[in-house]
Short mmCIF file of C-alpha atoms in Angstrom, two decimals:
data_model
loop_
_atom_site.label_atom_id
_atom_site.label_comp_id
_atom_site.label_asym_id
_atom_site.label_seq_id
_atom_site.Cartn_x
_atom_site.Cartn_y
_atom_site.Cartn_z
CA MET A 1 -21.60 -55.77 -18.29
CA LEU A 2 -22.76 -56.64 -14.62
CA SER A 3 -25.35 -59.16 -14.03
CA THR A 4 -28.95 -58.04 -13.87
CA THR A 5 -30.76 -60.55 -11.31
CA PRO A 6 -34.00 -58.93 -9.97
CA ARG A 7 -31.69 -57.89 -6.41
CA THR A 8 -28.86 -56.48 -8.41
CA THR A 9 -31.19 -54.54 -10.94
CA LEU A 10 -31.71 -51.35 -8.81
CA ASN A 11 -34.93 -50.35 -8.48
CA ARG A 12 -34.32 -47.53 -6.11
CA GLY A 13 -32.00 -44.27 -7.00
CA ARG A 14 -31.69 -45.77 -10.49
CA GLN A 15 -29.72 -43.32 -11.85
CA ARG A 16 -27.34 -43.94 -9.10
CA ALA A 17 -26.58 -47.44 -11.00
CA ARG A 18 -23.38 -48.37 -12.82
CA THR A 19 -23.47 -51.06 -14.85
CA ASP A 20 -20.44 -51.78 -16.82
CA ARG A 21 -17.67 -54.60 -14.79
CA ASP A 22 -15.27 -51.76 -14.69
CA ASP A 23 -16.91 -49.32 -12.75
CA LEU A 24 -17.51 -52.81 -10.24
CA TYR A 25 -13.27 -53.46 -10.35
CA ALA A 26 -12.46 -49.97 -9.65
CA VAL A 27 -15.18 -49.79 -6.20
CA LEU A 28 -13.37 -53.21 -5.30
CA ASP A 29 -9.78 -52.52 -6.35
CA ALA A 30 -10.15 -48.88 -4.39
CA GLY A 31 -11.35 -50.74 -0.96
CA LEU A 32 -9.38 -51.94 2.07
CA ILE A 33 -12.02 -53.50 3.76
CA CYS A 34 -15.47 -54.79 2.75
CA HIS A 35 -18.74 -55.97 4.95
CA LEU A 36 -19.85 -59.83 4.53
CA GLY A 37 -23.06 -60.81 5.27
CA VAL A 38 -23.69 -64.16 6.76
CA VAL A 39 -27.07 -65.92 7.72
CA VAL A 40 -26.65 -68.04 11.47
CA GLY A 41 -29.05 -69.33 12.40
CA GLY A 42 -32.08 -67.36 10.57
CA SER A 43 -30.13 -63.84 12.03
CA PRO A 44 -28.69 -62.03 9.24
CA MET A 45 -24.23 -61.29 10.85
CA VAL A 46 -22.47 -58.73 9.29
CA VAL A 47 -18.36 -58.42 10.17
CA PRO A 48 -16.27 -56.76 8.88
CA THR A 49 -13.18 -58.35 7.18
CA GLY A 50 -10.32 -58.36 4.64
CA TYR A 51 -10.83 -59.26 0.88
CA GLY A 52 -9.00 -59.18 -2.05
CA ARG A 53 -9.49 -59.90 -6.43
CA ILE A 54 -8.50 -62.45 -9.29
CA GLY A 55 -10.19 -61.33 -12.21
CA ASP A 56 -13.69 -62.05 -11.93
CA THR A 57 -13.32 -64.02 -8.29
CA LEU A 58 -13.14 -62.24 -4.68
CA TYR A 59 -11.06 -63.86 -1.97
CA ILE A 60 -12.29 -63.58 1.99
CA HIS A 61 -10.17 -65.52 4.47
CA GLY A 62 -10.46 -66.26 8.17
CA SER A 63 -9.58 -68.17 10.94
CA THR A 64 -11.41 -71.82 10.03
CA GLY A 65 -13.28 -71.20 13.69
CA ALA A 66 -14.71 -68.44 12.71
CA ALA A 67 -18.27 -68.42 13.21
CA SER A 68 -19.05 -65.85 10.46
CA LEU A 69 -16.43 -68.30 7.82
CA ARG A 70 -18.51 -71.64 8.84
CA ALA A 71 -21.42 -70.10 8.18
CA GLY A 72 -20.41 -68.72 4.48
CA ARG A 73 -18.99 -72.23 4.29
CA SER A 74 -21.64 -74.92 4.77
CA GLY A 75 -23.57 -73.79 1.43
CA GLY A 76 -25.50 -70.58 2.13
CA GLU A 77 -25.35 -67.39 0.73
CA VAL A 78 -23.27 -64.59 1.13
CA CYS A 79 -23.48 -61.10 0.36
CA VAL A 80 -20.42 -58.47 0.66
CA THR A 81 -20.73 -55.03 0.76
CA VAL A 82 -17.67 -52.61 -0.31
CA THR A 83 -18.24 -48.92 0.53
CA HIS A 84 -16.79 -45.62 -0.16
CA LEU A 85 -17.94 -42.75 1.69
CA ASP A 86 -16.45 -39.36 -0.52
CA GLY A 87 -18.20 -37.04 1.45
CA ILE A 88 -21.89 -35.93 3.45
CA VAL A 89 -24.22 -34.05 0.30
CA LEU A 90 -25.65 -30.94 2.35
CA ALA A 91 -29.11 -29.68 0.99
CA ARG A 92 -31.08 -27.19 1.38
CA SER A 93 -33.62 -29.29 3.38
CA VAL A 94 -33.63 -32.06 5.38
CA PHE A 95 -35.22 -34.48 3.34
CA HIS A 96 -32.32 -34.38 0.64
CA HIS A 97 -29.28 -34.65 2.21
CA SER A 98 -27.26 -37.43 1.40
CA VAL A 99 -24.01 -39.00 1.42
CA ASN A 100 -21.73 -39.27 -2.29
CA TYR A 101 -20.50 -43.24 -2.34
CA ARG A 102 -19.31 -45.42 -4.49
CA SER A 103 -20.91 -48.82 -2.95
CA ALA A 104 -20.48 -52.38 -4.51
CA MET A 105 -22.54 -55.53 -3.15
CA ILE A 106 -21.69 -58.96 -4.66
CA TYR A 107 -24.62 -61.82 -4.02
CA GLY A 108 -23.42 -65.32 -4.33
CA VAL A 109 -22.09 -68.70 -2.53
CA PRO A 110 -18.98 -69.49 -2.16
CA ARG A 111 -16.56 -71.88 -2.79
CA ILE A 112 -14.16 -73.81 -0.69
CA VAL A 113 -10.57 -73.10 -2.05
CA ASP A 114 -9.10 -76.77 -1.31
CA ASP A 115 -6.23 -76.28 -4.17
CA PRO A 116 -3.05 -75.19 -2.79
CA GLU A 117 -1.91 -73.00 -5.35
CA GLU A 118 -5.32 -71.26 -5.77
CA HIS A 119 -5.28 -71.18 -1.49
CA LEU A 120 -2.14 -69.24 -1.75
CA ALA A 121 -3.06 -66.98 -4.75
CA GLY A 122 -6.15 -66.30 -3.19
CA LEU A 123 -4.04 -64.82 0.36
CA ARG A 124 -1.50 -62.88 -1.40
CA ALA A 125 -4.42 -61.24 -3.24
CA ILE A 126 -6.21 -60.44 0.29
CA THR A 127 -2.30 -59.46 1.83
CA GLU A 128 -1.16 -57.29 -1.15
CA GLN A 129 -4.96 -55.82 -1.06
CA LEU A 130 -4.64 -54.45 1.96
CA ALA A 131 -0.43 -54.08 1.85
CA PRO A 132 0.52 -54.14 -1.48
CA GLY A 133 4.30 -54.69 -1.68
CA GLN A 134 4.13 -56.95 1.73
CA TRP A 135 3.85 -60.36 0.42
CA ALA A 136 7.36 -60.23 -0.84
CA ALA A 137 8.58 -58.25 2.13
CA THR A 138 7.76 -60.48 5.32
CA ARG A 139 7.84 -64.46 5.42
CA PRO A 140 5.74 -66.21 4.01
CA PRO A 141 3.36 -68.88 5.63
CA THR A 142 3.89 -72.17 7.05
CA ARG A 143 2.47 -75.31 5.90
CA LYS A 144 0.37 -75.00 9.68
CA GLU A 145 -0.81 -71.36 9.50
CA LEU A 146 -2.13 -72.10 5.73
CA ALA A 147 -4.09 -75.11 7.30
CA ALA A 148 -5.46 -72.49 9.98
CA THR A 149 -6.84 -70.49 7.28
CA ALA A 150 -9.90 -70.47 5.73
CA VAL A 151 -10.45 -69.20 1.79
CA LEU A 152 -13.26 -68.81 0.25
CA ALA A 153 -13.67 -67.36 -3.40
CA LEU A 154 -16.45 -65.75 -4.52
CA SER A 155 -17.89 -65.39 -8.25
CA LEU A 156 -18.48 -61.93 -9.00
CA GLU A 157 -21.20 -63.26 -11.54
CA GLU A 158 -24.11 -61.16 -9.53
CA ALA A 159 -23.24 -57.78 -8.35
CA SER A 160 -24.15 -54.11 -8.50
CA VAL A 161 -22.77 -50.74 -8.23
CA LYS A 162 -23.85 -47.52 -7.00
CA VAL A 163 -22.26 -44.63 -7.15
CA ARG A 164 -23.73 -41.05 -5.90
CA GLN A 165 -21.32 -38.06 -6.63
CA GLY A 166 -21.96 -34.22 -7.16
CA PRO A 167 -24.14 -31.88 -5.44
CA PRO A 168 -27.42 -31.89 -3.71
CA VAL A 169 -30.54 -32.44 -5.68
CA ASP A 170 -33.21 -29.83 -3.60
CA ASP A 171 -36.88 -29.27 -4.45
CA GLU A 172 -37.00 -26.16 -7.24
CA GLU A 173 -38.99 -24.54 -4.88
CA ASP A 174 -36.24 -24.16 -1.92
CA TYR A 175 -33.13 -23.41 -4.22
CA ALA A 176 -34.43 -19.45 -3.33
CA LEU A 177 -33.93 -20.29 0.47
CA PRO A 178 -30.73 -18.25 1.73
CA VAL A 179 -29.23 -21.28 2.82
CA TRP A 180 -25.33 -22.71 2.17
CA ALA A 181 -25.75 -25.84 0.12
CA GLY A 182 -22.99 -28.53 -1.38
CA VAL A 183 -20.44 -31.35 -0.52
CA LEU A 184 -17.98 -31.80 2.37
CA PRO A 185 -16.26 -33.90 1.53
CA LEU A 186 -14.60 -36.98 3.21
CA ARG A 187 -10.74 -38.19 2.57
CA THR A 188 -8.94 -41.23 3.41
CA THR A 189 -5.61 -40.71 4.31
CA TRP A 190 -2.15 -42.05 5.12
CA GLY A 191 -0.51 -40.91 8.55
CA ASP A 192 3.59 -41.69 8.74
CA PRO A 193 4.69 -45.07 9.43
CA GLU A 194 4.79 -45.90 13.19
CA PRO A 195 7.35 -48.08 13.17
CA ASP A 196 6.73 -51.36 15.98
CA PRO A 197 8.69 -50.49 19.63
CA ALA A 198 10.01 -54.23 19.57
CA MET A 199 11.70 -53.60 15.88
CA THR A 200 15.23 -55.21 16.94
CA ALA A 201 17.62 -53.98 13.52
CA ASP A 202 17.46 -50.54 12.21
CA VAL A 203 15.17 -50.88 10.05
CA GLU A 204 14.75 -48.09 6.97
CA VAL A 205 10.81 -47.86 5.98
CA PRO A 206 10.55 -49.15 2.83
CA PRO A 207 9.93 -48.09 -0.44
CA HIS A 208 6.63 -49.63 -1.36
CA ILE A 209 5.45 -48.81 2.68
CA ALA A 210 6.76 -45.30 2.80
CA SER A 211 5.13 -44.41 -0.78
CA ARG A 212 1.90 -45.09 0.45
CA THR A 213 1.98 -42.57 2.43
CA ILE A 214 2.57 -39.96 0.30
CA THR A 215 -0.83 -40.63 -2.08
CA ILE A 216 -5.00 -40.22 -0.91
CA ARG A 217 -7.15 -43.30 -1.75
CA MET B 1 -22.24 -53.30 30.48
CA LEU B 2 -22.61 -55.10 27.13
CA SER B 3 -24.54 -57.72 26.85
CA THR B 4 -23.33 -61.63 27.01
CA THR B 5 -25.72 -63.37 24.90
CA PRO B 6 -23.43 -66.51 22.90
CA ARG B 7 -23.02 -64.55 19.86
CA THR B 8 -22.45 -61.02 21.33
CA THR B 9 -19.56 -62.91 23.51
CA LEU B 10 -16.56 -63.06 21.37
CA ASN B 11 -14.82 -66.19 21.15
CA ARG B 12 -12.09 -65.66 18.37
CA GLY B 13 -9.95 -62.12 19.53
CA ARG B 14 -11.19 -62.11 22.67
CA GLN B 15 -8.49 -59.79 24.14
CA ARG B 16 -10.11 -57.18 21.88
CA ALA B 17 -13.77 -57.42 23.07
CA ARG B 18 -14.66 -54.60 25.18
CA THR B 19 -17.74 -54.75 27.54
CA ASP B 20 -18.25 -51.53 28.70
CA ARG B 21 -21.52 -50.25 27.19
CA ASP B 22 -19.44 -46.59 26.80
CA ASP B 23 -17.25 -47.87 24.11
CA LEU B 24 -20.25 -48.76 22.42
CA TYR B 25 -21.49 -45.40 22.48
CA ALA B 26 -17.80 -44.15 21.29
CA VAL B 27 -17.67 -46.28 18.69
CA LEU B 28 -21.01 -45.28 17.50
CA ASP B 29 -21.08 -41.63 17.71
CA ALA B 30 -17.51 -41.50 15.72
CA GLY B 31 -19.04 -42.88 12.81
CA LEU B 32 -21.05 -41.42 9.39
CA ILE B 33 -22.77 -44.80 8.05
CA CYS B 34 -23.84 -48.32 9.11
CA HIS B 35 -23.48 -51.14 6.93
CA LEU B 36 -27.46 -52.75 8.05
CA GLY B 37 -27.74 -56.61 7.40
CA VAL B 38 -30.85 -58.09 6.84
CA VAL B 39 -31.95 -61.45 5.41
CA VAL B 40 -34.05 -61.40 1.76
CA GLY B 41 -35.58 -64.76 1.29
CA GLY B 42 -32.99 -66.98 2.95
CA SER B 43 -29.99 -65.04 1.67
CA PRO B 44 -28.20 -61.76 3.84
CA MET B 45 -28.36 -58.78 2.54
CA VAL B 46 -25.85 -55.85 3.43
CA VAL B 47 -26.68 -52.35 2.67
CA PRO B 48 -25.04 -48.95 3.63
CA THR B 49 -27.04 -46.48 5.59
CA GLY B 50 -26.91 -43.56 7.86
CA TYR B 51 -28.05 -43.93 11.46
CA GLY B 52 -28.51 -42.12 14.95
CA ARG B 53 -28.32 -43.02 18.54
CA ILE B 54 -30.62 -41.69 21.02
CA GLY B 55 -29.37 -43.03 24.75
CA ASP B 56 -29.73 -47.02 24.33
CA THR B 57 -31.59 -46.64 21.00
CA LEU B 58 -30.55 -46.49 17.07
CA TYR B 59 -32.04 -45.34 14.57
CA ILE B 60 -32.28 -46.62 10.63
CA HIS B 61 -34.35 -45.03 8.15
CA GLY B 62 -35.31 -45.62 4.60
CA SER B 63 -37.63 -44.98 1.97
CA THR B 64 -41.03 -47.33 2.95
CA GLY B 65 -40.37 -48.69 -0.41
CA ALA B 66 -36.67 -49.95 0.10
CA ALA B 67 -36.01 -54.01 -0.09
CA SER B 68 -33.80 -53.23 2.86
CA LEU B 69 -36.30 -51.82 5.04
CA ARG B 70 -39.04 -53.78 4.44
CA ALA B 71 -37.19 -56.67 5.54
CA GLY B 72 -36.23 -54.81 8.53
CA ARG B 73 -39.63 -53.92 9.12
CA SER B 74 -41.38 -57.49 8.53
CA GLY B 75 -40.54 -58.68 12.16
CA GLY B 76 -36.95 -60.24 11.09
CA GLU B 77 -33.67 -59.57 13.27
CA VAL B 78 -31.20 -57.26 11.80
CA CYS B 79 -27.48 -57.05 12.61
CA VAL B 80 -25.85 -53.31 12.43
CA THR B 81 -22.46 -52.89 12.01
CA VAL B 82 -20.56 -49.85 12.49
CA THR B 83 -16.28 -49.95 11.46
CA HIS B 84 -13.49 -47.33 11.97
CA LEU B 85 -10.50 -48.57 9.91
CA ASP B 86 -7.57 -46.90 11.79
CA GLY B 87 -4.79 -48.65 10.28
CA ILE B 88 -2.78 -51.53 8.32
CA VAL B 89 -0.93 -53.81 10.93
CA LEU B 90 1.96 -54.44 8.66
CA ALA B 91 3.58 -57.65 10.90
CA ARG B 92 7.31 -59.61 9.85
CA SER B 93 5.38 -62.58 8.88
CA VAL B 94 2.22 -62.82 6.15
CA PHE B 95 0.16 -64.58 8.63
CA HIS B 96 0.02 -62.27 11.24
CA HIS B 97 -0.77 -59.43 9.17
CA SER B 98 -3.84 -57.03 10.23
CA VAL B 99 -5.63 -53.99 10.88
CA ASN B 100 -6.44 -51.44 13.74
CA TYR B 101 -9.97 -50.98 14.26
CA ARG B 102 -12.88 -49.75 15.60
CA SER B 103 -16.19 -52.13 14.99
CA ALA B 104 -19.86 -52.09 17.10
CA MET B 105 -22.44 -55.32 16.00
CA ILE B 106 -25.74 -54.73 17.19
CA TYR B 107 -28.35 -57.18 16.37
CA GLY B 108 -32.21 -57.22 17.30
CA VAL B 109 -35.68 -56.66 15.75
CA PRO B 110 -36.20 -53.01 14.97
CA ARG B 111 -39.56 -51.63 16.13
CA ILE B 112 -41.28 -49.15 13.53
CA VAL B 113 -41.57 -45.93 14.68
CA ASP B 114 -45.28 -44.80 14.51
CA ASP B 115 -44.94 -42.35 17.27
CA PRO B 116 -45.11 -39.06 15.55
CA GLU B 117 -42.54 -37.38 17.98
CA GLU B 118 -40.07 -40.25 18.10
CA HIS B 119 -40.03 -40.87 14.26
CA LEU B 120 -38.98 -37.10 14.00
CA ALA B 121 -36.62 -36.93 16.82
CA GLY B 122 -34.91 -40.18 14.97
CA LEU B 123 -34.70 -38.58 11.47
CA ARG B 124 -33.08 -35.31 13.22
CA ALA B 125 -30.67 -38.13 15.33
CA ILE B 126 -29.53 -39.71 11.49
CA THR B 127 -29.28 -36.34 10.34
CA GLU B 128 -27.19 -34.76 12.78
CA GLN B 129 -25.32 -38.28 13.17
CA LEU B 130 -24.44 -37.26 9.54
CA ALA B 131 -24.87 -32.78 9.33
CA PRO B 132 -24.54 -32.16 13.12
CA GLY B 133 -26.44 -28.52 12.93
CA GLN B 134 -27.92 -28.90 9.80
CA TRP B 135 -31.26 -29.91 10.80
CA ALA B 136 -32.12 -26.50 12.65
CA ALA B 137 -30.25 -24.83 9.57
CA THR B 138 -32.45 -26.52 6.79
CA ARG B 139 -35.90 -26.52 5.68
CA PRO B 140 -37.55 -29.00 7.89
CA PRO B 141 -39.27 -32.00 6.47
CA THR B 142 -42.71 -31.76 5.36
CA ARG B 143 -45.73 -34.38 5.90
CA LYS B 144 -45.33 -35.91 2.84
CA GLU B 145 -41.43 -36.01 3.43
CA LEU B 146 -41.99 -37.65 6.51
CA ALA B 147 -44.97 -39.98 5.08
CA ALA B 148 -42.53 -41.09 3.26
CA THR B 149 -39.80 -41.78 5.42
CA ALA B 150 -39.45 -44.96 7.39
CA VAL B 151 -37.57 -44.92 10.70
CA LEU B 152 -37.07 -48.26 12.42
CA ALA B 153 -35.40 -48.28 15.99
CA LEU B 154 -32.95 -50.78 17.14
CA SER B 155 -32.63 -51.17 21.09
CA LEU B 156 -28.60 -51.14 21.86
CA GLU B 157 -29.41 -53.93 24.12
CA GLU B 158 -27.55 -56.84 22.35
CA ALA B 159 -23.90 -55.65 20.91
CA SER B 160 -20.74 -56.19 21.10
CA VAL B 161 -17.76 -53.76 20.43
CA LYS B 162 -14.19 -54.82 19.11
CA VAL B 163 -11.54 -52.96 19.36
CA ARG B 164 -7.86 -53.62 17.81
CA GLN B 165 -4.88 -51.40 18.24
CA GLY B 166 -0.95 -51.06 18.63
CA PRO B 167 1.81 -52.71 16.92
CA PRO B 168 2.00 -56.62 15.27
CA VAL B 169 1.99 -59.23 17.40
CA ASP B 170 5.01 -61.73 15.56
CA ASP B 171 5.72 -64.65 16.79
CA GLU B 172 8.81 -64.87 18.75
CA GLU B 173 10.82 -66.54 16.08
CA ASP B 174 10.21 -63.28 13.72
CA TYR B 175 10.99 -60.53 15.67
CA ALA B 176 15.30 -61.30 14.50
CA LEU B 177 13.96 -60.90 10.97
CA PRO B 178 15.19 -57.61 9.07
CA VAL B 179 11.80 -56.88 8.09
CA TRP B 180 9.94 -53.53 8.82
CA ALA B 181 7.34 -53.63 10.90
CA GLY B 182 4.38 -51.60 12.25
CA VAL B 183 1.76 -49.59 11.49
CA LEU B 184 0.36 -47.45 8.36
CA PRO B 185 -2.23 -45.35 10.44
CA LEU B 186 -5.54 -44.10 8.57
CA ARG B 187 -6.75 -41.17 9.14
CA THR B 188 -10.47 -40.12 7.25
CA THR B 189 -10.23 -35.74 7.27
CA TRP B 190 -12.63 -33.27 5.43
CA GLY B 191 -11.85 -31.61 2.65
CA ASP B 192 -12.75 -27.88 1.92
CA PRO B 193 -16.38 -27.42 1.76
CA GLU B 194 -17.70 -27.73 -1.90
CA PRO B 195 -20.29 -25.53 -2.81
CA ASP B 196 -23.23 -26.60 -4.81
CA PRO B 197 -22.78 -24.00 -7.98
CA ALA B 198 -26.57 -24.33 -8.07
CA MET B 199 -26.32 -21.75 -5.00
CA THR B 200 -28.51 -18.70 -5.99
CA ALA B 201 -27.68 -16.40 -3.19
CA ASP B 202 -24.47 -15.24 -1.94
CA VAL B 203 -23.81 -17.13 1.47
CA GLU B 204 -21.18 -18.15 2.92
CA VAL B 205 -20.46 -21.26 4.05
CA PRO B 206 -21.69 -21.63 8.16
CA PRO B 207 -19.63 -21.91 11.22
CA HIS B 208 -21.40 -25.46 12.22
CA ILE B 209 -19.39 -26.87 8.51
CA ALA B 210 -16.49 -24.96 8.36
CA SER B 211 -15.64 -25.81 11.85
CA ARG B 212 -16.12 -29.75 11.27
CA THR B 213 -13.68 -29.49 8.66
CA ILE B 214 -10.58 -28.67 10.93
CA THR B 215 -11.58 -31.80 12.84
CA ILE B 216 -9.80 -35.09 12.34
CA ARG B 217 -12.23 -37.87 13.25
#
């Protein structure tokens, strides 16, 4: 079960709330980037960034110099939101237009990862989330690179999940209107891998990358 | 030219910064949803939501009861971020993995739209951003529906744009590694329109919807 703090208990669109922890994992695991919200000088700052999940911990990373990471490390709360836009809901009235989506919001005070083993595991999770198989296939980080990369751990304790799917919900009297109604689905697909022109050796696209391009997220 | 306040003048990844106002318009106009950041009780809150642009004003909307909108209306600053993820950058080292993207961040104190004409224009811009052609094709909002929908206007004065494209940038000595490097492009495409099973009349998919499905964003 997910948490039931006031801000993760949905008041609006209550029928869209999911309360199962597996729903949270599903939304997070299907994502590539999140939007990280921090407060800097009293103002919100929302930055897109990578993330990874191990169990009930979300890892985010960044240069030790980045303002968003500094804010996230200073003991303040952050909000991490992952959103999948699945379609545009075309209703019979302007008012009932909507989108189909899956989204997760996580609140918490992130912990700075000091332990070298967890630091590495967090980076691995972040890398594998974006690029599965690449951790083992490419040059591992040096000590200098590790030192330049801060990793923050955020507990998935306080989280909410919202999902909207299906056709529009129109006002009763509007169903008779001669207006096309339905959903225009959105799909995210992979294009063909584009080799780096600077590649010196004649290297084939490895299976862990090639196999990905035939899947649809 | 875009603004040059300290927080919109990029320190990190300076080579990715775009300073032209047209770059901002391009990122915003190509998007479907934004991530709206507000501060609620000292904590950040990041919610995905629709938006629309008219000139140098961004419009967002929501139920008059939504917490994010209440926060946005209370005179506090907001941050609106629009992100397009264009590909995964697969480098020869874990450290240089990255993503290709276009993103825009806008900071400001939103103005509550009171003027009925601007209120309607803002809603129209938000609707047309998600679903071009639908404003004219569907039942217009009633007075009651308009009253239930708050519209906020955010000036595009303070904004920044970041774009990363192209192959990975690896360390000099890594280019000799026998590792496949390049970009795995991401594409967002429209699926076939899915008619609402509740549609009573036999209505064809109108051209403004059908024509959209053959384009790639």
